[in-house]
mmCIF file of C-alpha atoms in Angstrom:
data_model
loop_
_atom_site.group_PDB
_atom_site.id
_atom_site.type_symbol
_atom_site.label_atom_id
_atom_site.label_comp_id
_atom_site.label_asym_id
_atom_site.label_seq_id
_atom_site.Cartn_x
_atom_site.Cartn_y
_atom_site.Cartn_z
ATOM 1 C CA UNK A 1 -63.186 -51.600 3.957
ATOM 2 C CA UNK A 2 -64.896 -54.551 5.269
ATOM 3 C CA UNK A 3 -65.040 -57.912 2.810
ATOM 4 C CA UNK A 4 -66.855 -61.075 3.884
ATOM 5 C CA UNK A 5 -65.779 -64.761 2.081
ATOM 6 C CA UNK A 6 -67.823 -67.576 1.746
ATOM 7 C CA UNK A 7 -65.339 -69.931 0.837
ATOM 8 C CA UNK A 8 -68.025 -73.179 -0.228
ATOM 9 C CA UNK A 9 -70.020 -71.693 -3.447
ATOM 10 C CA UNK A 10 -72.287 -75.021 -2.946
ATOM 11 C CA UNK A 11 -72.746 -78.331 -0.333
ATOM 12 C CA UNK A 12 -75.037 -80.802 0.210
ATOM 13 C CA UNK A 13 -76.238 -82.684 3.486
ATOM 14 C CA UNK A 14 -78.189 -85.856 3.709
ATOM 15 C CA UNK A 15 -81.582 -84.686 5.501
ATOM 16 C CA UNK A 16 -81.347 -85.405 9.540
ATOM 17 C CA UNK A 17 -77.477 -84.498 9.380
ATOM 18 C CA UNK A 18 -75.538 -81.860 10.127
ATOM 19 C CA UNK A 19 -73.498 -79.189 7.676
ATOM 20 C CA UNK A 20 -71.382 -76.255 8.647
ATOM 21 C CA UNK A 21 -71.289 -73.243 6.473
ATOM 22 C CA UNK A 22 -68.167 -71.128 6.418
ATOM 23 C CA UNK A 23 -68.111 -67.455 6.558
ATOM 24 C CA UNK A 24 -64.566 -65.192 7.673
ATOM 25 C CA UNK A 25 -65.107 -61.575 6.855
ATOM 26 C CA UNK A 26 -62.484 -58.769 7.384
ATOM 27 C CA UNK A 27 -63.001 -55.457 9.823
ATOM 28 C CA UNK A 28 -61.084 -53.237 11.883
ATOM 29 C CA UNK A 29 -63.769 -52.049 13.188
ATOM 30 C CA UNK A 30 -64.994 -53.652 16.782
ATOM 31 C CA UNK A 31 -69.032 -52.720 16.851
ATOM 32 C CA UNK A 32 -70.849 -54.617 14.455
ATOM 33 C CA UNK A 33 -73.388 -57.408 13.638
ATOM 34 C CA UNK A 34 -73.234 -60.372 11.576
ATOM 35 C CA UNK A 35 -75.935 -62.253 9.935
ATOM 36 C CA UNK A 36 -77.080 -65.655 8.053
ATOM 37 C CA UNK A 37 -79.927 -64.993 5.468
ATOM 38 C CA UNK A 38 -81.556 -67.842 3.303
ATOM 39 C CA UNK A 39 -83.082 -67.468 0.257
ATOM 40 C CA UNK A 40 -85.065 -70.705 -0.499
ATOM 41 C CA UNK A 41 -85.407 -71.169 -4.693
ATOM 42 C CA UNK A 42 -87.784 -68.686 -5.790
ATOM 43 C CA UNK A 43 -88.652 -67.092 -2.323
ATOM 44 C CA UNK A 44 -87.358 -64.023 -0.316
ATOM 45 C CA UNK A 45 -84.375 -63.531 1.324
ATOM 46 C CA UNK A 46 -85.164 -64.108 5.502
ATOM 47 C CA UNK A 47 -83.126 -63.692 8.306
ATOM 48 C CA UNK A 48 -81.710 -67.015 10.126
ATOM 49 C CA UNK A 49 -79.645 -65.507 12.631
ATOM 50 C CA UNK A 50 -78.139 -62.577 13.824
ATOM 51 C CA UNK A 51 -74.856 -61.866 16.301
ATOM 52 C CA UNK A 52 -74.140 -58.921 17.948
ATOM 53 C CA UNK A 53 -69.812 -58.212 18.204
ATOM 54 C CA UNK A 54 -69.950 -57.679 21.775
ATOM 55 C CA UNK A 55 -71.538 -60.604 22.713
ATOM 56 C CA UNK A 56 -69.343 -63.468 23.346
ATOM 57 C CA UNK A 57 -72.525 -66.060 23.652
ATOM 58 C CA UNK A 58 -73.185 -67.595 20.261
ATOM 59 C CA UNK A 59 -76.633 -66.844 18.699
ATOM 60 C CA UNK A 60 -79.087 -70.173 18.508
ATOM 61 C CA UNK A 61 -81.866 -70.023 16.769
ATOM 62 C CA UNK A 62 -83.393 -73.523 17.021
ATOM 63 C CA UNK A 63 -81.835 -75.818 14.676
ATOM 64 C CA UNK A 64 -79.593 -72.615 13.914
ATOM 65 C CA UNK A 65 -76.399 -71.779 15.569
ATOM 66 C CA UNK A 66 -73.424 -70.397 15.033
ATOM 67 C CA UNK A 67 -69.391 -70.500 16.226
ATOM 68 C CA UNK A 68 -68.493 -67.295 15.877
ATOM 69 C CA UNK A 69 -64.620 -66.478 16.831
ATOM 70 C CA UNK A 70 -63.956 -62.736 17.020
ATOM 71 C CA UNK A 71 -60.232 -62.622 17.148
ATOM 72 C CA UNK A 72 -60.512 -64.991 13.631
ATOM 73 C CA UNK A 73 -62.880 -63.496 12.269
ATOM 74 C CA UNK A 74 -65.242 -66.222 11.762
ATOM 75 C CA UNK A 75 -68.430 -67.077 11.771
ATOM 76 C CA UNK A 76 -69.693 -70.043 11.315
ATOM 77 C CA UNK A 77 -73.436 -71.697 10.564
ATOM 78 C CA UNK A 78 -74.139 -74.930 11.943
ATOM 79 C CA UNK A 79 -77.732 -76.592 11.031
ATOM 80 C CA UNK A 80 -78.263 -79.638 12.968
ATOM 81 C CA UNK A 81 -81.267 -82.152 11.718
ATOM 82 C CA UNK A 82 -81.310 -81.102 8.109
ATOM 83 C CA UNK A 83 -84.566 -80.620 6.575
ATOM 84 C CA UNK A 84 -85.531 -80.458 2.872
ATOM 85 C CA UNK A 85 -86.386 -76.929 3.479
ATOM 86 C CA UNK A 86 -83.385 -76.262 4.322
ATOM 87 C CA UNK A 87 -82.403 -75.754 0.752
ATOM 88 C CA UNK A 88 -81.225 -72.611 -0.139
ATOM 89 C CA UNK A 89 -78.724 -69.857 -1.060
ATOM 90 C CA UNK A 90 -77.088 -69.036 2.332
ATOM 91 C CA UNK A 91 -75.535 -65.537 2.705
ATOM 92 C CA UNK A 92 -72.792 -64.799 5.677
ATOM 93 C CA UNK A 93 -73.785 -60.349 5.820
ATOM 94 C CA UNK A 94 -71.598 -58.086 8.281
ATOM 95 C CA UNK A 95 -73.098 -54.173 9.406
ATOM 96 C CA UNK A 96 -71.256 -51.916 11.186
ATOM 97 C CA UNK A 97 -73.477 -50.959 14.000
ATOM 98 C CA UNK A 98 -72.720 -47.157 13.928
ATOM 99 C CA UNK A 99 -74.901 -44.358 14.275
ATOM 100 C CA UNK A 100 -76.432 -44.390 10.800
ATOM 101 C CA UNK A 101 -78.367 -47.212 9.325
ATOM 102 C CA UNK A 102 -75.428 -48.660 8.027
ATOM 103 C CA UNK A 103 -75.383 -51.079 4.783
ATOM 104 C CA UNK A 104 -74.977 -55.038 4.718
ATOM 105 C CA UNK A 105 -72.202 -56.435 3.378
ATOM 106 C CA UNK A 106 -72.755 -60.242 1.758
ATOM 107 C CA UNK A 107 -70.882 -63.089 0.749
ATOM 108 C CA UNK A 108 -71.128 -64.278 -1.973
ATOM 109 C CA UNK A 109 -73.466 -67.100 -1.009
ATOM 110 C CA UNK A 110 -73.297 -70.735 -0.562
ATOM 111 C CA UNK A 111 -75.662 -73.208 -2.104
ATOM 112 C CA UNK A 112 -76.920 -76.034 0.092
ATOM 113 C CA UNK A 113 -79.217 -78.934 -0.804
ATOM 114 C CA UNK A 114 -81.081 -81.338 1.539
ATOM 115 C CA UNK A 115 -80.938 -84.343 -0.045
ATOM 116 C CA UNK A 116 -83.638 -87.078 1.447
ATOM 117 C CA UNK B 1 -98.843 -58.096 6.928
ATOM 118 C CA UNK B 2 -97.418 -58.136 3.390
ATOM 119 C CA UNK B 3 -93.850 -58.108 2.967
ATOM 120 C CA UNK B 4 -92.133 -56.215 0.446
ATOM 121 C CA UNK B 5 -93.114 -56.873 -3.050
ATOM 122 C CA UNK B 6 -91.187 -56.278 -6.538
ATOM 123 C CA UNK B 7 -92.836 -56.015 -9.849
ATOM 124 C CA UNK B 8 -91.476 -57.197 -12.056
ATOM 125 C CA UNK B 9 -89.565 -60.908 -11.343
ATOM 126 C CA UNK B 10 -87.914 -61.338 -14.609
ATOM 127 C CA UNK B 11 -87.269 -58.629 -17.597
ATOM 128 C CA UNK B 12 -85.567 -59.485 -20.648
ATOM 129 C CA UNK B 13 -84.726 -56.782 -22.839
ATOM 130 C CA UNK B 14 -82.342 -55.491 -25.350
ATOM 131 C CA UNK B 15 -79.046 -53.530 -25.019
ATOM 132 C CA UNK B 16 -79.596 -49.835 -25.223
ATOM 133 C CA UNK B 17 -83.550 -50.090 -23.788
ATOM 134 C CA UNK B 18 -84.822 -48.888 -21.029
ATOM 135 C CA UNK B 19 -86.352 -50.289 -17.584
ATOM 136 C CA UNK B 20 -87.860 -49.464 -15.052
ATOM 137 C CA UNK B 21 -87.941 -52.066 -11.683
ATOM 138 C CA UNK B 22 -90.551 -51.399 -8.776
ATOM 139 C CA UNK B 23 -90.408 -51.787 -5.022
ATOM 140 C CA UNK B 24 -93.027 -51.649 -2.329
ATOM 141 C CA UNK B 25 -91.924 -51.931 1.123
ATOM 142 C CA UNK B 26 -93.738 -52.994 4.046
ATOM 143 C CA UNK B 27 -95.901 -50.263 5.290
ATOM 144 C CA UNK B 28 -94.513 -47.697 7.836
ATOM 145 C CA UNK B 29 -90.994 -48.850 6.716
ATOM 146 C CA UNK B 30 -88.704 -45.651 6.455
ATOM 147 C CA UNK B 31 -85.740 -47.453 5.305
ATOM 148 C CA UNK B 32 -86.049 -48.789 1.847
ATOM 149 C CA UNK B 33 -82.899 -50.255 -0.150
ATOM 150 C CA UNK B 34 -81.573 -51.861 -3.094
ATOM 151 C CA UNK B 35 -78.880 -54.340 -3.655
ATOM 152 C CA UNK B 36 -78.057 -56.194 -6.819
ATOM 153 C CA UNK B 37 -76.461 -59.984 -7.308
ATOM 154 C CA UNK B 38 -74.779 -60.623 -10.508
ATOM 155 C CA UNK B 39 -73.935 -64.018 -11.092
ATOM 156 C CA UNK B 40 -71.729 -65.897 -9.180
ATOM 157 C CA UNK B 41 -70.481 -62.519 -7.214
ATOM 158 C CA UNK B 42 -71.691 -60.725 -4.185
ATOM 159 C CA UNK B 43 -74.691 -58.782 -3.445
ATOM 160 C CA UNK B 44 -73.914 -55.541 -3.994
ATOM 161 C CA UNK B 45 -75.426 -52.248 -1.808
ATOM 162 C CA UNK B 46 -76.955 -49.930 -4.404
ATOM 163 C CA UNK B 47 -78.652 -47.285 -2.210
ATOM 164 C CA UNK B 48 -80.543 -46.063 0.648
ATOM 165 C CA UNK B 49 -83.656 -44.265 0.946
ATOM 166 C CA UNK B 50 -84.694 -42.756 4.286
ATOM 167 C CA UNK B 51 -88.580 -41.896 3.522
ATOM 168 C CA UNK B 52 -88.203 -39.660 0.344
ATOM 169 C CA UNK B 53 -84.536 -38.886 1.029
ATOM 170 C CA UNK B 54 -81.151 -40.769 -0.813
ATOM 171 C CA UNK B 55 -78.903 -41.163 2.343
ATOM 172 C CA UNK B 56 -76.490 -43.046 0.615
ATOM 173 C CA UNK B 57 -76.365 -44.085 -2.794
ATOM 174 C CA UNK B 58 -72.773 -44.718 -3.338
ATOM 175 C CA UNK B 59 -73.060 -47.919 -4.473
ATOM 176 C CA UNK B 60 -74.887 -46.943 -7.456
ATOM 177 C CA UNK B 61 -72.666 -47.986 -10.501
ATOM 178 C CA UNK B 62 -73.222 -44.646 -13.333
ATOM 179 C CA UNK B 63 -75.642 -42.169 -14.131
ATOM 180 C CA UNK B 64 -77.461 -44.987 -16.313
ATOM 181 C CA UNK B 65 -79.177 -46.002 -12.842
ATOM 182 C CA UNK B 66 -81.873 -43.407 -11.357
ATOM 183 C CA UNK B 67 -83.968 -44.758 -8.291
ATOM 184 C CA UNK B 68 -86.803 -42.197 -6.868
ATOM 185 C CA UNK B 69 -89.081 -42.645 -3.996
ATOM 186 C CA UNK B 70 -91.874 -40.018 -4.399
ATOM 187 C CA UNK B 71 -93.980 -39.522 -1.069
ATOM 188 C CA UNK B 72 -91.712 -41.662 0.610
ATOM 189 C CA UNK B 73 -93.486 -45.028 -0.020
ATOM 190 C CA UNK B 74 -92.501 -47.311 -3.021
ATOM 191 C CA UNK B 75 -89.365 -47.275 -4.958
ATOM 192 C CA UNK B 76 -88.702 -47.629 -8.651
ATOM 193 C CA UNK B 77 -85.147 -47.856 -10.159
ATOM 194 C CA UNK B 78 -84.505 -47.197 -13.530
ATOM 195 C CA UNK B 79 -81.836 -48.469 -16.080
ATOM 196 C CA UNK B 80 -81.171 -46.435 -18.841
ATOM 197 C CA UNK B 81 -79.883 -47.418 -21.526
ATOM 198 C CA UNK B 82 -79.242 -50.954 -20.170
ATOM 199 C CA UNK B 83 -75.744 -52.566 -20.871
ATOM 200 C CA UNK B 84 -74.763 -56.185 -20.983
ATOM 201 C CA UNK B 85 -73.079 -55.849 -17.599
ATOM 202 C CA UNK B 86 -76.425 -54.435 -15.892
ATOM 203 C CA UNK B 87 -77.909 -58.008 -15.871
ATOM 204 C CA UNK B 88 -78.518 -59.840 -12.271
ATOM 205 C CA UNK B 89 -81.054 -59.906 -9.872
ATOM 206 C CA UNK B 90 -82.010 -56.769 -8.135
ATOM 207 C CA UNK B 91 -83.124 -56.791 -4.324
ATOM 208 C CA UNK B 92 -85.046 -54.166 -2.495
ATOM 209 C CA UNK B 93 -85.250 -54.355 1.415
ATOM 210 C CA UNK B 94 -86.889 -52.345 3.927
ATOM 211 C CA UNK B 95 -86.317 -51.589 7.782
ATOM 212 C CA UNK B 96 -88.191 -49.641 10.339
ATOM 213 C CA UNK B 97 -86.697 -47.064 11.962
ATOM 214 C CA UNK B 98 -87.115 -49.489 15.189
ATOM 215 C CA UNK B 99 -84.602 -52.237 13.077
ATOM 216 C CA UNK B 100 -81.950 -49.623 13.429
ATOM 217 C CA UNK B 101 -79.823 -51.135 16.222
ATOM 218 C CA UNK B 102 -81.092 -54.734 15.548
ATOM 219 C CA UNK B 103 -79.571 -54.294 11.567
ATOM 220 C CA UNK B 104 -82.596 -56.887 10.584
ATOM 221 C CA UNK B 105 -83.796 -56.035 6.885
ATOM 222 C CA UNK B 106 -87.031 -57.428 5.146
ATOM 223 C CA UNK B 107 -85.801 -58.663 1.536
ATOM 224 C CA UNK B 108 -88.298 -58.973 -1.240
ATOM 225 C CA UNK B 109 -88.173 -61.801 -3.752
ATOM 226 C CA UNK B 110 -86.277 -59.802 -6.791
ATOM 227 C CA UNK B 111 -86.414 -58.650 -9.905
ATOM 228 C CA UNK B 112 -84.115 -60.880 -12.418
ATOM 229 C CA UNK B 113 -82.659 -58.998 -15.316
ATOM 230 C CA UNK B 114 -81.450 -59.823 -18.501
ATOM 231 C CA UNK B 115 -80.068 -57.665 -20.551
ATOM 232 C CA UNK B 116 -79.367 -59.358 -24.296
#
């Protein structure tokens, strides 16, 4: 079975910095996508990034990246110029990418305030 | 385009009563699901609609849960009798078929419950 740890339940950056999130998640499967979702107070969950397995490149996504190591098991969210937007539940999600649709797997979330 | 709307965003009711939670996806989605947080702990797959169909629902706890989605368009999920343990916020996300490969899923805001 396939488990995903988020091992910071909450962290705070100083707006224009940068934070890391944490994420490792557990598979012996090789096909598969992760994910970072937000979910500002009060507001639906949205999609930050996504990374496909077999893609060594790591996803960007503007002031969104990510390190993601394969043979660790890690995946990693860096935001770079914090905003006060940026506030929010982050959750690290793994899929296998199989023939069905598959279900998301989450973390268990990690709070992060933008302080200004 | 609207995204995908719950009804309602908090319930507070008794042990041993019954509710009912709603889900609208965004239109043309086949894929509907739902996903629960309790507190502090993971979000949890529930099930998996394709259209009118349950492709998977083995994440639904006991036979006190019953989700149906008539005509293949929005979702309700019912608790009854709620327990103590039922309360946390419920998520319902949809996909289009299209989404399959990408694993992308459109998350609606929630539906907090509280079960007293």
């Amino acid at each position: 079975a396939q488990t995903v740890t988020q091992s910071q339940p909450e962290m705070s950056v100083q707006e224009a910095e940068t934070v890391t999130l944490s994420c490792t998640y557990d598979t012996s499967e090789s096909n598969y996508y992760l994910f970072w979702y937000k979910q500002p107070p009060s507001r639906q969950m949205i999609l930050v990034i996504r990374q496909e397995a077999y893609k060594q490149q790591n996803a960007t996504e503007n002031r969104f990246s990510v390190n993601f190591q394969k043979a660790a098991k890690s995946f990693s969210l860096k935001i770079s110029d914090s905003q006060l937007g940026d506030t929010a539940m982050y959750f690290c999600a793994f899929k296998l990418r199989s023939g069905s649709q598959g279900n998301l797997i989450f973390g268990k979330g990690t709070k992060l305030s933008v302080k200004p | 385009e609207a995204g995908v709307t719950q009804f309602p965003s908090h319930s507070v009711i008794e042990k041993g009563q019954t509710v009912t939670l709603r889900c609208d996806p965004i239109s043309g989605h086949d894929n509907l699901y739902w996903y629960r947080r309790v507190m502090g702990k993971e979000i949890k797959f529930l099930l998996h609609f394709v259209k009118e169909s349950k492709q998977d629902e083995s994440g639904m706890p006991n036979n006190r849960f019953l989700a149906e989605r008539t005509g293949g368009t929005y979702s309700t999920l019912k608790v009854q009798p709620a327990e103590l343990e039922d309360s946390g916020v419920y998520f319902c996300a949809s996909s289009a078929v299209r989404d399959r490969d990408t694993g992308e899923l459109f998350f609606g805001e929630g539906s907090r419950l509280t079960v007293l």
